[in-house]
GROMACS .gro file of C-alpha atoms in nm:
model
  246
    1MET     CA    1   0.429   1.047  -2.752
    2GLU     CA    2   0.268   0.789  -2.531
    3LYS     CA    3   0.487   0.745  -2.216
    4ILE     CA    4   0.650   0.391  -2.180
    5ASP     CA    5   0.638   0.281  -1.816
    6HIS     CA    6   0.945   0.194  -1.657
    7VAL     CA    7   0.964  -0.117  -1.453
    8LEU     CA    8   1.256  -0.236  -1.225
    9ILE     CA    9   1.257  -0.589  -1.100
   10VAL     CA   10   1.468  -0.682  -0.807
   11ASP     CA   11   1.485  -1.061  -0.794
   12ASP     CA   12   1.772  -1.289  -0.735
   13ASP     CA   13   1.646  -1.558  -0.950
   14ARG     CA   14   1.805  -1.504  -1.294
   15GLY     CA   15   1.560  -1.693  -1.467
   16ILE     CA   16   1.287  -1.495  -1.316
   17ARG     CA   17   1.432  -1.176  -1.417
   18GLU     CA   18   1.493  -1.269  -1.769
   19LEU     CA   19   1.118  -1.400  -1.798
   20LEU     CA   20   0.978  -1.083  -1.656
   21ALA     CA   21   1.158  -0.879  -1.838
   22GLU     CA   22   1.104  -1.034  -2.180
   23TYR     CA   23   0.740  -1.039  -2.106
   24LEU     CA   24   0.696  -0.661  -1.976
   25GLU     CA   25   0.922  -0.522  -2.275
   26LYS     CA   26   0.695  -0.753  -2.524
   27ASN     CA   27   0.404  -0.560  -2.357
   28GLY     CA   28   0.540  -0.206  -2.420
   29MET     CA   29   0.727  -0.161  -2.080
   30ARG     CA   30   1.079  -0.047  -2.024
   31VAL     CA   31   1.254  -0.279  -1.763
   32SER     CA   32   1.569  -0.271  -1.583
   33VAL     CA   33   1.659  -0.561  -1.351
   34ALA     CA   34   1.891  -0.602  -1.023
   35ALA     CA   35   1.968  -0.900  -0.818
   36ASN     CA   36   2.036  -0.751  -0.489
   37GLY     CA   37   1.974  -0.444  -0.292
   38ARG     CA   38   2.316  -0.292  -0.407
   39GLU     CA   39   2.221  -0.337  -0.754
   40MET     CA   40   1.889  -0.184  -0.702
   41ARG     CA   41   2.034   0.114  -0.546
   42THR     CA   42   2.284   0.135  -0.872
   43VAL     CA   43   1.978   0.156  -1.091
   44LEU     CA   44   1.795   0.411  -0.895
   45ALA     CA   45   2.100   0.620  -0.911
   46ASP     CA   46   2.019   0.695  -1.285
   47GLY     CA   47   1.661   0.766  -1.191
   48ALA     CA   48   1.326   0.672  -1.029
   49PRO     CA   49   1.128   0.402  -1.224
   50ASP     CA   50   0.753   0.405  -1.239
   51LEU     CA   51   0.723   0.103  -1.024
   52ILE     CA   52   0.927  -0.147  -0.835
   53VAL     CA   53   0.883  -0.538  -0.849
   54LEU     CA   54   1.046  -0.642  -0.530
   55ASP     CA   55   1.116  -0.993  -0.406
   56LEU     CA   56   1.074  -1.051  -0.065
   57MET     CA   57   1.364  -1.328  -0.029
   58LEU     CA   58   1.671  -1.157  -0.136
   59PRO     CA   59   2.042  -1.236  -0.011
   60GLY     CA   60   2.173  -0.951   0.202
   61ASP     CA   61   1.914  -0.725   0.266
   62ASP     CA   62   1.565  -0.854   0.216
   63GLY     CA   63   1.263  -0.734   0.048
   64LEU     CA   64   1.136  -0.584   0.364
   65VAL     CA   65   1.431  -0.389   0.442
   66LEU     CA   66   1.485  -0.260   0.124
   67CYS     CA   67   1.084  -0.150   0.054
   68ARG     CA   68   1.128   0.017   0.414
   69GLU     CA   69   1.427   0.202   0.304
   70LEU     CA   70   1.274   0.305  -0.018
   71ARG     CA   71   0.973   0.451   0.202
   72ALA     CA   72   1.232   0.664   0.382
   73GLY     CA   73   1.392   0.833   0.114
   74LYS     CA   74   1.358   1.001  -0.206
   75PHE     CA   75   1.178   0.718  -0.378
   76LYS     CA   76   0.917   0.699  -0.138
   77ALA     CA   77   0.643   0.787  -0.376
   78VAL     CA   78   0.748   0.495  -0.633
   79PRO     CA   79   0.526   0.226  -0.599
   80VAL     CA   80   0.624  -0.118  -0.519
   81LEU     CA   81   0.481  -0.434  -0.603
   82MET     CA   82   0.630  -0.743  -0.372
   83LEU     CA   83   0.700  -1.098  -0.449
   84THR     CA   84   0.704  -1.357  -0.199
   85ALA     CA   85   0.743  -1.740  -0.209
   86ARG     CA   86   0.537  -1.736   0.101
   87SER     CA   87   0.173  -1.804   0.124
   88GLU     CA   88   0.113  -1.725   0.491
   89GLU     CA   89  -0.138  -1.411   0.519
   90THR     CA   90   0.090  -1.260   0.781
   91ASP     CA   91   0.379  -1.220   0.542
   92ARG     CA   92   0.146  -1.047   0.282
   93ILE     CA   93   0.028  -0.807   0.572
   94VAL     CA   94   0.401  -0.728   0.703
   95GLY     CA   95   0.502  -0.633   0.358
   96LEU     CA   96   0.188  -0.394   0.322
   97GLU     CA   97   0.292  -0.263   0.659
   98MET     CA   98   0.669  -0.206   0.538
   99GLY     CA   99   0.490   0.045   0.227
  100ALA     CA  100   0.430  -0.202  -0.035
  101ASP     CA  101   0.131  -0.129  -0.235
  102ASP     CA  102   0.034  -0.476  -0.341
  103TYR     CA  103   0.161  -0.818  -0.328
  104LEU     CA  104   0.202  -1.148  -0.527
  105ALA     CA  105   0.266  -1.496  -0.413
  106LYS     CA  106   0.521  -1.750  -0.609
  107PRO     CA  107   0.423  -1.908  -0.832
  108PHE     CA  108   0.251  -1.678  -1.037
  109ALA     CA  109   0.109  -1.620  -1.418
  110VAL     CA  110   0.301  -1.339  -1.575
  111ARG     CA  111   0.006  -1.224  -1.692
  112GLU     CA  112  -0.122  -1.186  -1.352
  113LEU     CA  113   0.190  -0.971  -1.278
  114LEU     CA  114   0.129  -0.772  -1.564
  115ALA     CA  115  -0.255  -0.665  -1.477
  116ARG     CA  116  -0.112  -0.594  -1.100
  117ILE     CA  117   0.149  -0.378  -1.231
  118LYS     CA  118  -0.089  -0.184  -1.442
  119SER     CA  119  -0.372  -0.151  -1.164
  120VAL     CA  120  -0.113  -0.034  -0.917
  121LEU     CA  121   0.022   0.232  -1.160
  122ARG     CA  122  -0.335   0.323  -1.227
  123ARG     CA  123  -0.426   0.343  -0.887
  124THR     CA  124  -0.094   0.593  -0.828
  125ARG     CA  125  -0.212   0.824  -1.135
  126MET     CA  126  -0.567   0.828  -1.067
  127LEU     CA  127  -0.858   0.755  -0.832
  128PRO     CA  128  -1.229   0.733  -0.879
  129PRO     CA  129  -1.415   1.045  -0.985
  130GLY     CA  130  -1.525   1.225  -0.668
  131MET     CA  131  -1.286   0.998  -0.422
  132GLN     CA  132  -0.959   1.201  -0.461
  133VAL     CA  133  -0.734   1.221  -0.181
  134THR     CA  134  -0.626   1.578  -0.064
  135GLU     CA  135  -0.258   1.561   0.002
  136THR     CA  136  -0.214   1.931   0.151
  137ALA     CA  137  -0.018   1.873   0.467
  138GLU     CA  138  -0.221   1.939   0.767
  139ILE     CA  139  -0.368   1.800   1.108
  140LEU     CA  140  -0.699   1.633   1.057
  141GLY     CA  141  -0.902   1.608   1.379
  142PHE     CA  142  -1.156   1.365   1.495
  143GLY     CA  143  -1.295   1.273   1.835
  144GLU     CA  144  -0.996   1.237   2.073
  145TRP     CA  145  -0.737   1.207   1.802
  146GLN     CA  146  -0.556   1.427   1.585
  147LEU     CA  147  -0.354   1.284   1.263
  148ASP     CA  148  -0.030   1.468   1.131
  149THR     CA  149  -0.055   1.406   0.766
  150THR     CA  150   0.340   1.511   0.752
  151ALA     CA  151   0.472   1.279   1.029
  152ARG     CA  152   0.192   1.024   0.961
  153HIS     CA  153   0.130   0.962   1.325
  154LEU     CA  154  -0.166   0.998   1.548
  155LEU     CA  155  -0.175   1.212   1.855
  156ASP     CA  156  -0.401   1.152   2.154
  157THR     CA  157  -0.552   1.427   2.403
  158ASP     CA  158  -0.247   1.387   2.607
  159GLY     CA  159  -0.010   1.444   2.311
  160THR     CA  160   0.100   1.078   2.299
  161GLN     CA  161   0.247   0.979   1.961
  162VAL     CA  162   0.097   0.654   1.819
  163ALA     CA  163   0.289   0.540   1.533
  164LEU     CA  164   0.092   0.422   1.232
  165SER     CA  165   0.239   0.159   0.973
  166GLY     CA  166   0.242   0.281   0.605
  167ALA     CA  167  -0.086   0.047   0.527
  168GLU     CA  168  -0.244   0.172   0.844
  169TYR     CA  169  -0.185   0.545   0.761
  170ARG     CA  170  -0.320   0.487   0.363
  171LEU     CA  171  -0.609   0.333   0.507
  172LEU     CA  172  -0.705   0.594   0.790
  173ARG     CA  173  -0.635   0.885   0.515
  174VAL     CA  174  -0.873   0.732   0.293
  175LEU     CA  175  -1.146   0.674   0.559
  176LEU     CA  176  -1.073   1.022   0.693
  177ASP     CA  177  -1.132   1.197   0.360
  178HIS     CA  178  -1.454   1.032   0.304
  179PRO     CA  179  -1.655   1.045   0.619
  180GLN     CA  180  -1.984   0.910   0.661
  181ARG     CA  181  -1.983   0.741   0.338
  182VAL     CA  182  -2.004   0.335   0.317
  183LEU     CA  183  -1.678   0.208   0.122
  184THR     CA  184  -1.668  -0.165   0.016
  185ARG     CA  185  -1.376  -0.381   0.066
  186ASP     CA  186  -1.297  -0.354  -0.292
  187GLN     CA  187  -1.306   0.036  -0.299
  188LEU     CA  188  -1.075   0.022   0.014
  189LEU     CA  189  -0.834  -0.225  -0.167
  190ASN     CA  190  -0.844   0.000  -0.471
  191LEU     CA  191  -0.801   0.311  -0.312
  192THR     CA  192  -0.517   0.188  -0.046
  193GLN     CA  193  -0.341  -0.106  -0.239
  194GLY     CA  194  -0.414  -0.043  -0.659
  195ARG     CA  195  -0.622  -0.375  -0.672
  196GLN     CA  196  -0.956  -0.557  -0.635
  197ALA     CA  197  -1.018  -0.815  -0.376
  198ASP     CA  198  -0.963  -1.170  -0.449
  199ALA     CA  199  -1.233  -1.447  -0.345
  200PHE     CA  200  -1.047  -1.507   0.001
  201ASP     CA  201  -0.881  -1.176   0.057
  202ARG     CA  202  -0.896  -1.063   0.388
  203SER     CA  203  -0.616  -0.819   0.406
  204ILE     CA  204  -0.864  -0.487   0.466
  205ASP     CA  205  -1.049  -0.678   0.746
  206LEU     CA  206  -0.722  -0.744   0.902
  207LEU     CA  207  -0.587  -0.391   0.849
  208ILE     CA  208  -0.914  -0.228   0.977
  209SER     CA  209  -0.875  -0.454   1.303
  210ARG     CA  210  -0.534  -0.323   1.362
  211LEU     CA  211  -0.636   0.036   1.303
  212ARG     CA  212  -0.903   0.003   1.554
  213GLN     CA  213  -0.644  -0.134   1.811
  214ARG     CA  214  -0.435   0.203   1.734
  215LEU     CA  215  -0.775   0.421   1.757
  216ARG     CA  216  -0.908   0.210   2.092
  217ASP     CA  217  -1.207   0.145   1.879
  218GLY     CA  218  -1.419  -0.148   1.978
  219ALA     CA  219  -1.618  -0.308   1.695
  220ARG     CA  220  -1.931  -0.392   1.913
  221GLU     CA  221  -1.978  -0.021   1.982
  222PRO     CA  222  -1.743   0.206   1.768
  223ARG     CA  223  -1.680   0.533   1.760
  224TYR     CA  224  -1.487   0.562   1.448
  225ILE     CA  225  -1.499   0.276   1.223
  226LYS     CA  226  -1.821   0.126   1.167
  227THR     CA  227  -1.886  -0.222   1.003
  228LEU     CA  228  -2.196  -0.287   0.758
  229ARG     CA  229  -2.251  -0.630   0.697
  230ASN     CA  230  -2.223  -0.708   0.355
  231GLU     CA  231  -2.168  -0.356   0.260
  232GLY     CA  232  -1.824  -0.244   0.390
  233TYR     CA  233  -1.705   0.001   0.664
  234VAL     CA  234  -1.789   0.370   0.739
  235PHE     CA  235  -1.604   0.634   0.924
  236CYS     CA  236  -1.874   0.757   1.137
  237ALA     CA  237  -1.686   1.073   1.341
  238ALA     CA  238  -1.680   1.415   1.231
  239VAL     CA  239  -1.349   1.516   1.087
  240THR     CA  240  -1.210   1.873   1.089
  241VAL     CA  241  -0.897   2.057   0.968
  242VAL     CA  242  -0.720   2.158   1.292
  243GLY     CA  243  -0.437   2.346   1.109
  244ALA     CA  244  -0.095   2.271   0.943
  245PRO     CA  245   0.190   2.086   1.104
  246GLU     CA  246   0.467   2.316   1.259
   0.00000   0.00000   0.00000
């Protein structure tokens, strides 16, 4: 019997909740709804859904607070698609940094939301052949850095910890798992966010820039992340498994 995907919609607009629930159910999904964080937690008490559609602008705890809460607790593996009425690029990036797997700006077409949901679910269940990421807890070393894959932070040669956002960690992990291999922006978006790039989507470029700052890596003479014009990015340092986290 084919599995029915369960989607939880968290939005304070009753009309949007009803519209999305009706549309997704017509397309073969099981849907739960919540108007705020309290109702979301009540639904989650009965078990984890396959995906959460989470509005950014909510009364009380907003979507960023709830996304951070989800990522820090037992539901950290549940993918989150964030809805926002804002169109500014910085808001979308903040959502990704809090741990959202994708975003969609209001107003949107319900068909596009369905496509994004399916894309994120595919991403969480299967990566392209030959590009599977190992999830074994370990310390990965490269250059002057070590990445603790359990605590999800960097350590420099002095043992100083450098915190990474969720989006930065996912991007770095993909790069470390595929060193010396050119990855296009589409591939990086697919592997880290489960979607294809829009015509003017610069989220990967912005995340690369932020990750370079964390690694103290210059774009002109990079030691770690090299830009290949009209192709994408390549992680150019050797990667070794140092050991398992304590």
